[in-house]
Tab-separated table of C-alpha atoms and ligand atoms in Angstrom:
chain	number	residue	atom	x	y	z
A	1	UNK	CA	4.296	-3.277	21.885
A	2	UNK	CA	2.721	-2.948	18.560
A	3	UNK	CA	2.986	-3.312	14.958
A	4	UNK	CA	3.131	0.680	13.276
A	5	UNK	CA	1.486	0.588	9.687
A	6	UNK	CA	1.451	3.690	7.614
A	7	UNK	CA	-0.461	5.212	4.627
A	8	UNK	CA	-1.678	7.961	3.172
A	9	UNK	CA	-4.905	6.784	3.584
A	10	UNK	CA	-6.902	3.456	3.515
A	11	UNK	CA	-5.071	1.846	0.847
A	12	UNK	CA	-2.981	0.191	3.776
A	13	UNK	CA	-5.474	-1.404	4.840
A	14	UNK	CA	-4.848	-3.966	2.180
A	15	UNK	CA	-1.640	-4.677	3.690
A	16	UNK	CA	-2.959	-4.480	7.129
A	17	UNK	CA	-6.179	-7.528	6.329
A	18	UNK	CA	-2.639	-9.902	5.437
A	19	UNK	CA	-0.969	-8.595	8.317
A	20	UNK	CA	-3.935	-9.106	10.712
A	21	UNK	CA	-3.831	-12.585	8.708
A	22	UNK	CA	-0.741	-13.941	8.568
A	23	UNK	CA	0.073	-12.596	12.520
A	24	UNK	CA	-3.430	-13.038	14.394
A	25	UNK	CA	-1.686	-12.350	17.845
A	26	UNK	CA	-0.247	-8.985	17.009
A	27	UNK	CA	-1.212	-5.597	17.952
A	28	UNK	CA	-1.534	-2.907	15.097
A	29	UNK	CA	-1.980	0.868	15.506
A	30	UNK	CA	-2.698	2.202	11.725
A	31	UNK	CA	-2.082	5.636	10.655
A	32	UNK	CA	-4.242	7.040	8.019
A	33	UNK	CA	-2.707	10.620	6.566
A	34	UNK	CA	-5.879	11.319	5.371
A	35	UNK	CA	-5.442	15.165	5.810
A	36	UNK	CA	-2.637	14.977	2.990
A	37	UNK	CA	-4.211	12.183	0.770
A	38	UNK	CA	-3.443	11.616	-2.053
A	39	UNK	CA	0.452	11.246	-1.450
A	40	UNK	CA	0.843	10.197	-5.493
A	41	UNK	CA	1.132	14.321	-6.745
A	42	UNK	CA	3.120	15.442	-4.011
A	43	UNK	CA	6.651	16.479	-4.217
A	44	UNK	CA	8.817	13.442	-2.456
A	45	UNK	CA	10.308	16.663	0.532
A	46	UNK	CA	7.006	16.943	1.722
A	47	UNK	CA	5.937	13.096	1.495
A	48	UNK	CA	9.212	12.163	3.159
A	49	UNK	CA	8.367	14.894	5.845
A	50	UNK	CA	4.827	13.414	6.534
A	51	UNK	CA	5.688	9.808	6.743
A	52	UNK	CA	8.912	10.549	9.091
A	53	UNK	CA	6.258	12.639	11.372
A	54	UNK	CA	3.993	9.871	11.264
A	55	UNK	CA	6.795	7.064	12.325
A	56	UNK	CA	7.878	8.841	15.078
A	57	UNK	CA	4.131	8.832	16.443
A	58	UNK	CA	4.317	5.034	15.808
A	59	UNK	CA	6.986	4.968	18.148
A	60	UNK	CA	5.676	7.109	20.408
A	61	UNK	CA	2.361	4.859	20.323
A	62	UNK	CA	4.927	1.825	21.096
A	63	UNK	CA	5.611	0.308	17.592
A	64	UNK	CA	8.128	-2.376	17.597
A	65	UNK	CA	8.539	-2.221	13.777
A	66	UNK	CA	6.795	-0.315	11.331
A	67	UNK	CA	5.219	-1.052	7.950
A	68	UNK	CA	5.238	1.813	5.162
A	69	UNK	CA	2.340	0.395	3.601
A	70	UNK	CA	2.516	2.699	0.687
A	71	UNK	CA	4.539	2.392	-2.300
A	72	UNK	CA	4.499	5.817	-3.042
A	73	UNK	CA	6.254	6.313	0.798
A	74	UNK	CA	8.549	3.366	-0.003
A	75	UNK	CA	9.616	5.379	-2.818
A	76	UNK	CA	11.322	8.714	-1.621
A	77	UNK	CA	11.254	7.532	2.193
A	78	UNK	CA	12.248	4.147	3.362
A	79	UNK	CA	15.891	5.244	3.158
A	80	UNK	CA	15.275	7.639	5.387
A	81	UNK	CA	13.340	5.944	7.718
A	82	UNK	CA	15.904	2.831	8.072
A	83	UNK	CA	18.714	4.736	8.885
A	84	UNK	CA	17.060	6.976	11.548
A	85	UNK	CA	14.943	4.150	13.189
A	86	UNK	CA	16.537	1.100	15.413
A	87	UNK	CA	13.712	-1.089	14.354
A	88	UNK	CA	12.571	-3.191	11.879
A	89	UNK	CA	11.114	-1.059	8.819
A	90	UNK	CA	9.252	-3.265	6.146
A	91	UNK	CA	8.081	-1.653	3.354
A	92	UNK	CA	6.040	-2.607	0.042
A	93	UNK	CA	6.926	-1.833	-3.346
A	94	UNK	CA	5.883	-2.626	-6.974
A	95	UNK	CA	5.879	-6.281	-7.207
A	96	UNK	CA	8.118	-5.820	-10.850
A	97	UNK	CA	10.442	-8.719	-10.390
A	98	UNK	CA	7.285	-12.062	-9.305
A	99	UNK	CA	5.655	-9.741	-13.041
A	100	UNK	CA	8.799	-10.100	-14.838
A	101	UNK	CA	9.299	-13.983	-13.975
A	102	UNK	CA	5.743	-14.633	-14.425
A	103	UNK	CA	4.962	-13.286	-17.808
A	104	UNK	CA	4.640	-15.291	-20.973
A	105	UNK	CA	3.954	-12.478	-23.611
A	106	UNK	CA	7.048	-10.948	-22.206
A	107	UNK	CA	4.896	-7.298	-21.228
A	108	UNK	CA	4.083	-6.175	-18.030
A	109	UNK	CA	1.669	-3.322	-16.878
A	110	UNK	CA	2.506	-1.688	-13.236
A	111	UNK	CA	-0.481	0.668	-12.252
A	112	UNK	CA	0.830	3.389	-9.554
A	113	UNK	CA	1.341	6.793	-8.441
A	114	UNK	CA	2.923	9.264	-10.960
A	115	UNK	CA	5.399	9.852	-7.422
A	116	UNK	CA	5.943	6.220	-7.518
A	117	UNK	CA	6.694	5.744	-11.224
A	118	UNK	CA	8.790	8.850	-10.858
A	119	UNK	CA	10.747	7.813	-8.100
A	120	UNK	CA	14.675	6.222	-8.399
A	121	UNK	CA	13.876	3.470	-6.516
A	122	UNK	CA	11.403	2.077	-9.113
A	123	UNK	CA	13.711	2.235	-11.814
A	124	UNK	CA	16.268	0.525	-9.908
A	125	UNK	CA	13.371	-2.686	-9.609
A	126	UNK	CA	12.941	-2.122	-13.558
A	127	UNK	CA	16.539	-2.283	-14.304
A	128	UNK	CA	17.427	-4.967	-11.880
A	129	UNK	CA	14.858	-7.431	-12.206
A	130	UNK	CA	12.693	-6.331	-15.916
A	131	UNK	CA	15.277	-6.265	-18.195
A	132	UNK	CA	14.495	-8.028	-21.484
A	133	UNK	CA	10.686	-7.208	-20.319
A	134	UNK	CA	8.304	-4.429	-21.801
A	135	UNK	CA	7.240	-2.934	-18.392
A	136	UNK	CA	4.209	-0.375	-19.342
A	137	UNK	CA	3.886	1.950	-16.864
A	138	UNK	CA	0.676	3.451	-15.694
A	139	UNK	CA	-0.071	6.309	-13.802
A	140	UNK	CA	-3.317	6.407	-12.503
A	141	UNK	CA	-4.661	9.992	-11.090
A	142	UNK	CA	-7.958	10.449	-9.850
A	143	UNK	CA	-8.474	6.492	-8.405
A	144	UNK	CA	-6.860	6.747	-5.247
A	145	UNK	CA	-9.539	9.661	-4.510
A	146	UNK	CA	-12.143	6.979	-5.553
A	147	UNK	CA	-11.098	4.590	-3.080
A	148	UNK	CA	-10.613	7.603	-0.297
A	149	UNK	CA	-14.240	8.085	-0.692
A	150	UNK	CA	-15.363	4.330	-0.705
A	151	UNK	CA	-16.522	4.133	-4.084
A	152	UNK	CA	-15.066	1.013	-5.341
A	153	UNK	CA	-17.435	0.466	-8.240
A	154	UNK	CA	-19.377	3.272	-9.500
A	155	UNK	CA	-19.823	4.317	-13.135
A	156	UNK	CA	-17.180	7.006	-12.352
A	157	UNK	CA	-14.750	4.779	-10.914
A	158	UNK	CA	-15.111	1.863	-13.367
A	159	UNK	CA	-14.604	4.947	-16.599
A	160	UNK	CA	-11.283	5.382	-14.842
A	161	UNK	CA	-10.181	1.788	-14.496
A	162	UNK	CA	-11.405	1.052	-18.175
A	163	UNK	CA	-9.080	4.489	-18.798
A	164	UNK	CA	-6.163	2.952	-17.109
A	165	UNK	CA	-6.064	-1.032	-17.630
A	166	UNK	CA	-7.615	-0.956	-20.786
A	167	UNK	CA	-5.121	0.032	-22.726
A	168	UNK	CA	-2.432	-2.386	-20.927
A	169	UNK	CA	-4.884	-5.236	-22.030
A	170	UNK	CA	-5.035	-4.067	-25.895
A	171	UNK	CA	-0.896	-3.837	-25.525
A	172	UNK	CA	-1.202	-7.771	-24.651
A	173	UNK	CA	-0.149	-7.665	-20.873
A	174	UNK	CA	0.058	-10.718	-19.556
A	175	UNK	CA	0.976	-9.485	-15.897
A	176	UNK	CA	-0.472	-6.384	-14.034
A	177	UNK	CA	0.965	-4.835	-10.811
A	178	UNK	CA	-1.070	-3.064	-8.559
A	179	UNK	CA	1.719	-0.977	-7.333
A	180	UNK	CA	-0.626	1.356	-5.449
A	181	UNK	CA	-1.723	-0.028	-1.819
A	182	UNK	CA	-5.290	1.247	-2.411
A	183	UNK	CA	-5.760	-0.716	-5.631
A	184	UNK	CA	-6.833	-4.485	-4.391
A	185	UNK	CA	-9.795	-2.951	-3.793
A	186	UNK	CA	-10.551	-2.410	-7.359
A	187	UNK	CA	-8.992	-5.608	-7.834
A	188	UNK	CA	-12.601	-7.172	-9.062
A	189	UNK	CA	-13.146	-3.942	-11.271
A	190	UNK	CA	-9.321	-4.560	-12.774
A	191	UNK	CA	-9.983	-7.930	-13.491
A	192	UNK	CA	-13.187	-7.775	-15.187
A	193	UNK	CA	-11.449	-4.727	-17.437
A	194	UNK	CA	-8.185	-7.048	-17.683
A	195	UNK	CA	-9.918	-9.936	-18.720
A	196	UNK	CA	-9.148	-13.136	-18.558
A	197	UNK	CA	-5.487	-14.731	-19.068
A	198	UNK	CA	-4.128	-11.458	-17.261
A	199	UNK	CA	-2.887	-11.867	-13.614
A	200	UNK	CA	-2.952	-9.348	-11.119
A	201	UNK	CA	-0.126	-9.139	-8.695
A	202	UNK	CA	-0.584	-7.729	-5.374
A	203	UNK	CA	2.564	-7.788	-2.571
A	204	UNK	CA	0.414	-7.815	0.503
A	205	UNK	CA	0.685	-10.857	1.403
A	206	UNK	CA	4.504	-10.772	0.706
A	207	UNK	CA	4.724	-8.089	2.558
A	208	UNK	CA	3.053	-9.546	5.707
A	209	UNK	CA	5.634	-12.895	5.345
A	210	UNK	CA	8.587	-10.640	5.746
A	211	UNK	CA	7.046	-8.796	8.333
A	212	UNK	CA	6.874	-12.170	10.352
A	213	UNK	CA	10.462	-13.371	9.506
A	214	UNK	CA	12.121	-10.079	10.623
A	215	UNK	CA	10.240	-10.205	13.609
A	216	UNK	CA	11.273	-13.788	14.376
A	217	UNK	CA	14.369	-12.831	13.743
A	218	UNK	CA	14.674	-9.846	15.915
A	219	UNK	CA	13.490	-11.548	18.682
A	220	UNK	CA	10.237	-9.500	18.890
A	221	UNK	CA	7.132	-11.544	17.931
A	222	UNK	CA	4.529	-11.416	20.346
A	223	UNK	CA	3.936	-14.733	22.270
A	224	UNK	CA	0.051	-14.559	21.440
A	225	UNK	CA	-1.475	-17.088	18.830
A	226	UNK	CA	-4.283	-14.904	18.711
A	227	UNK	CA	-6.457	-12.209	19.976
A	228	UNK	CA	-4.074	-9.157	18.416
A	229	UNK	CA	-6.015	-5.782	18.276
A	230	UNK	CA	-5.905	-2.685	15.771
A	231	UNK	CA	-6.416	0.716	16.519
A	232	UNK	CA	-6.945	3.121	13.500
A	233	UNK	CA	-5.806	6.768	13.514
A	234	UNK	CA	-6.052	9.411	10.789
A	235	UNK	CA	-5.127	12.913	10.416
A	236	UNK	CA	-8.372	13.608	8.809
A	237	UNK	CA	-11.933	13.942	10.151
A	238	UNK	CA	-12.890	10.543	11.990
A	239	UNK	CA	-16.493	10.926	11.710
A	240	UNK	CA	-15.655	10.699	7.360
A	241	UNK	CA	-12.941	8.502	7.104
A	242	UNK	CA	-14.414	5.977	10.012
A	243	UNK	CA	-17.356	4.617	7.804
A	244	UNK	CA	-14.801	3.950	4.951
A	245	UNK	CA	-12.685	2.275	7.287
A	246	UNK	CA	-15.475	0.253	8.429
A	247	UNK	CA	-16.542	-1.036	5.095
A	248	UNK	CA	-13.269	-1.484	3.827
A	249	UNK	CA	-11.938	-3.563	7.134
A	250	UNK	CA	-15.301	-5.497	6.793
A	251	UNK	CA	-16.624	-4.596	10.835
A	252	UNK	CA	-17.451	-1.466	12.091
A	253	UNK	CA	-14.519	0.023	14.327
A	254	UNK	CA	-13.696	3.495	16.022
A	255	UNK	CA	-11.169	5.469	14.001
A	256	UNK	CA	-9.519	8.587	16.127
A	257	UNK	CA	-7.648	11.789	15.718
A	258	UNK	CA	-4.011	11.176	15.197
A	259	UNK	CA	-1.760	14.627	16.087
A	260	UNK	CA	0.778	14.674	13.665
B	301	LIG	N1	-1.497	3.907	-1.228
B	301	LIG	C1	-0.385	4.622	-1.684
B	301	LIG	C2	0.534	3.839	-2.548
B	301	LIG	O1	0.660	2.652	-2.337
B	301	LIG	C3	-0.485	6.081	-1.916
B	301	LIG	C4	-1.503	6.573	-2.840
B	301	LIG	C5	-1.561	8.073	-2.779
B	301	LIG	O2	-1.765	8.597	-1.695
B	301	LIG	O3	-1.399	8.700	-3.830
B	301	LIG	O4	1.200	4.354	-3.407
């Protein structure tokens, strides 16, 4: 039995390094949509569509609970996928509420996908847990591409994150979400754009914890201590999204073909 983790690309993977982490012992089988990356533009039907597709081949592949490592999923599909599937379905979202306790100048900045931003479910996390709290919301096109292609820190890239976080700085954020799984890896670029006195909040780690607790409670953590494996599958070309895989999972591993 394994652990399922989903994304529309590699940005997962940022969830996946604190899964791999925080449960050593646990086999992971990661799906990469690569083929429909980025998710962030796409009407929420066809997102909702993909990532329902892509559980089911979790399951198939022996997933004992899945993780929608995607915010942008989270946010038109987790519904969906907890009432369909008899397993354990932990999913990350814009870490809003830790932003809104945290913050001194009383002014947040979430960076995600226009989907995400767009999406009910976010607005529910800004009503329920912001209020009293400016929450500045920024969309961010083009960066998840950036990251697709492995280019964490070129001129290009770092134009875009001065385009994005700079203007949250000059408002006086205090607090900035990365709401977007593929955006700790730009968390060095962010920071040095932030500046200093400006957290950055990512949920991975979060995310991993409650991934342990519901499998403690479900009965279903895997006896191991260590010595858990990951297999990485993607709906795009292997032989391109392999050496991005690579660099961003920090070894080289074998990325194949996933039929969905
Ligand atoms: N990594 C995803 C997220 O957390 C999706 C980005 C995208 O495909 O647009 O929102």
């Amino acid at each position: 039995m394994s652990i399922g983790v989903l994304d529309s690309g590699v940005g997962g993977l940022s969830v996946l390094r604190e899964v791999r982490r925080t449960l050593p012992g646990e086999h992971v089988v990661y799906v990469a949509d690569s083929a429909h990356a980025p998710y962030g533009d796409r009407d929420a039907a066809f997102i909702d569509a993909r990532v329902s597709a892509i559980a089911d081949l979790l399951v198939a592949h022996g997933a004992k609970a899945i993780v929608v490592a995607c915010n942008t999923a989270t946010g038109v599909a987790v519904d969906g996928l907890r009432q369909r599937l008899h397993l354990p379905v932990v999913a990350i979202e814009p870490a809003v509420k830790p932003a809104a306790q945290m913050t001194k100048t009383g002014r947040i900045g979430v960076l995600a996908t226009s989907r995400t931003l767009a999406s009910d479910r976010f607005r529910g996390l800004v009503t329920t847990h912001a209020a009293g709290v400016d929450v500045l919301e920024q969309a961010c096109p083009g960066l998840v591409e950036r990251v697709e292609a492995g280019d964490f820190s070129s001129p290009e890239t770092r134009a875009l994150v001065e385009g994005y976080v700079g203007p949250l700085r000059d408002a006086g954020v205090d607090v900035i979400v990365l709401g977007c799984t593929h955006f700790p890896f730009l968390a060095p670029l962010i920071t040095e754009v932030a500046g200093p006195g400006v957290a950055i909040i990512d949920p991975s780690a979060a995310v991993a914890r409650e991934l342990a607790r519901r499998l403690d409670s479900a009965g279903l953590a895997s006896p191991r201590a260590h010595g858990g494996d990951e297999t990485f599958l993607t709906t795009g070309d292997p032989a391109l999204v392999a050496p991005v895989v690579s660099h961003v999972w920090g070894s080289p591993v074998q990325v194949s073909t996933a039929r969905v």
